[in-house]
Short mmCIF file of C-alpha atoms in Angstrom, two decimals:
data_model
loop_
_atom_site.label_atom_id
_atom_site.label_comp_id
_atom_site.label_asym_id
_atom_site.label_seq_id
_atom_site.Cartn_x
_atom_site.Cartn_y
_atom_site.Cartn_z
CA UNK A 26 168.88 161.75 125.38
CA UNK A 27 165.89 161.92 122.99
CA UNK A 28 163.77 159.71 125.85
CA UNK A 29 163.23 162.13 128.32
CA UNK A 30 161.20 164.29 126.06
CA UNK A 31 159.17 161.09 124.52
CA UNK A 32 155.61 159.96 125.56
CA UNK A 33 153.20 157.09 125.04
CA UNK A 34 149.08 157.99 124.29
CA UNK A 35 148.19 154.67 125.51
CA UNK A 36 144.44 153.88 122.85
CA UNK A 37 144.99 150.21 122.03
CA UNK A 38 147.44 149.03 124.24
CA UNK A 39 149.20 147.75 120.97
CA UNK A 40 152.31 149.60 120.29
CA UNK A 41 153.03 150.69 123.78
CA UNK A 42 155.99 148.81 125.86
CA UNK A 43 154.18 147.78 129.20
CA UNK A 44 157.96 148.70 131.57
CA UNK A 45 159.68 150.67 128.45
CA UNK A 46 157.76 153.31 127.02
CA UNK A 47 156.55 155.93 129.69
CA UNK A 48 152.59 155.77 129.16
CA UNK A 49 151.62 156.29 132.35
CA UNK A 50 154.16 160.23 132.57
CA UNK A 51 156.45 158.09 134.95
CA UNK A 52 159.36 157.44 132.93
CA UNK A 53 159.97 154.06 132.18
CA UNK A 54 158.18 151.52 135.18
CA UNK A 55 161.39 149.41 134.03
CA UNK A 56 163.84 152.03 135.60
CA UNK A 57 161.42 152.29 138.68
CA UNK A 58 159.88 149.42 140.15
CA UNK A 59 163.28 146.89 139.41
CA UNK A 60 164.10 144.30 137.22
CA UNK A 61 162.23 142.24 139.50
CA UNK A 62 159.00 143.47 139.52
CA UNK A 63 158.48 141.68 136.24
CA UNK A 64 158.24 138.89 138.44
CA UNK A 65 156.37 140.13 141.09
CA UNK A 66 153.42 141.70 138.98
CA UNK A 67 153.43 139.14 136.26
CA UNK A 68 153.84 141.55 133.68
CA UNK A 69 156.42 140.09 130.88
CA UNK A 70 159.71 141.94 130.43
CA UNK A 71 158.58 142.79 126.53
CA UNK A 72 155.13 143.18 127.36
CA UNK A 73 152.79 145.39 125.24
CA UNK A 74 150.16 147.44 127.49
CA UNK A 75 147.97 145.55 125.99
CA UNK A 76 149.12 142.30 127.27
CA UNK A 77 148.26 143.81 130.99
CA UNK A 78 144.83 143.80 130.34
CA UNK A 79 141.87 140.89 129.91
CA UNK A 80 138.20 141.19 129.68
CA UNK A 81 139.07 145.40 130.19
CA UNK A 82 140.79 145.14 133.39
CA UNK A 83 143.83 145.18 134.90
CA UNK A 84 145.95 141.82 135.31
CA UNK A 85 148.42 142.83 137.32
CA UNK A 86 149.43 140.87 140.84
CA UNK A 87 150.69 142.29 143.95
CA UNK A 88 148.30 144.92 144.17
CA UNK A 89 148.43 144.89 147.31
CA UNK A 90 152.29 145.63 147.73
CA UNK A 91 153.24 149.04 149.30
CA UNK A 92 156.41 149.43 146.43
CA UNK A 93 153.54 149.15 143.90
CA UNK A 94 150.52 151.23 144.87
CA UNK A 95 151.37 154.59 143.16
CA UNK A 96 151.67 151.92 140.36
CA UNK A 97 148.43 150.76 140.44
CA UNK A 98 146.80 153.99 141.34
CA UNK A 99 148.06 155.54 138.22
CA UNK A 100 146.47 152.88 136.27
CA UNK A 101 143.25 152.95 137.97
CA UNK A 102 142.96 156.93 136.73
CA UNK A 103 143.76 156.10 133.42
CA UNK A 104 141.64 154.24 131.08
CA UNK A 105 142.26 150.73 130.45
CA UNK A 106 143.50 150.12 126.51
CA UNK A 107 140.62 149.14 124.70
CA UNK A 108 140.63 148.42 120.81
CA UNK A 109 138.00 151.60 120.86
CA UNK A 110 140.43 154.03 121.64
CA UNK A 111 141.94 153.87 118.54
CA UNK A 112 146.02 152.90 118.26
CA UNK A 113 148.83 154.49 120.46
CA UNK A 114 150.12 157.47 119.68
CA UNK A 115 153.47 158.83 120.49
CA UNK A 116 154.96 161.63 120.75
CA UNK A 117 157.57 164.26 121.81
CA UNK A 118 157.59 167.05 124.18
CA UNK A 119 158.61 169.73 122.12
CA UNK A 120 158.23 173.00 124.17
CA UNK A 121 160.31 171.04 126.57
CA UNK A 122 162.75 169.95 124.21
CA UNK A 123 162.83 174.07 122.97
CA UNK A 124 163.20 175.41 126.38
CA UNK A 125 165.88 173.13 127.16
CA UNK A 126 167.96 174.33 123.54
CA UNK A 127 167.02 178.00 124.34
CA UNK A 128 168.50 177.87 128.02
CA UNK A 129 171.53 175.71 127.33
CA UNK A 130 171.79 177.96 124.20
CA UNK A 131 172.01 181.40 125.68
CA UNK A 132 174.30 179.46 128.49
CA UNK A 133 176.52 179.05 126.33
CA UNK A 134 176.27 182.21 124.48
CA UNK A 135 176.64 184.35 127.12
CA UNK A 136 179.53 181.96 128.34
CA UNK A 137 181.10 183.03 124.75
CA UNK A 138 180.31 186.54 124.31
CA UNK A 139 182.54 186.90 127.68
CA UNK A 140 185.15 186.35 126.25
CA UNK A 141 185.37 188.34 123.45
#
């Protein structure tokens, strides 16, 4: 449940997992593209984001496939991981968490207080 609030800002790409961390603000890529995409794109299941980069460019196969067009487009927008960008940063979207908790608490309190 908490995973949906965790984001990774990629710096050098050495800590963020390519398939299992939300580093493109799209969710887990493995959930979006499916398990077979690891073979199709040539990025191993447990690869770090930096493992998908070579000589300052993405080294991902299947770039012409319509199924992965959005993934490739996002990869072109975001900067390629680089040692000069520093380490990856993991953070929690507290505002969203607090809003969700407050809404749930308020709904519960309204329901509870109507029965008192």
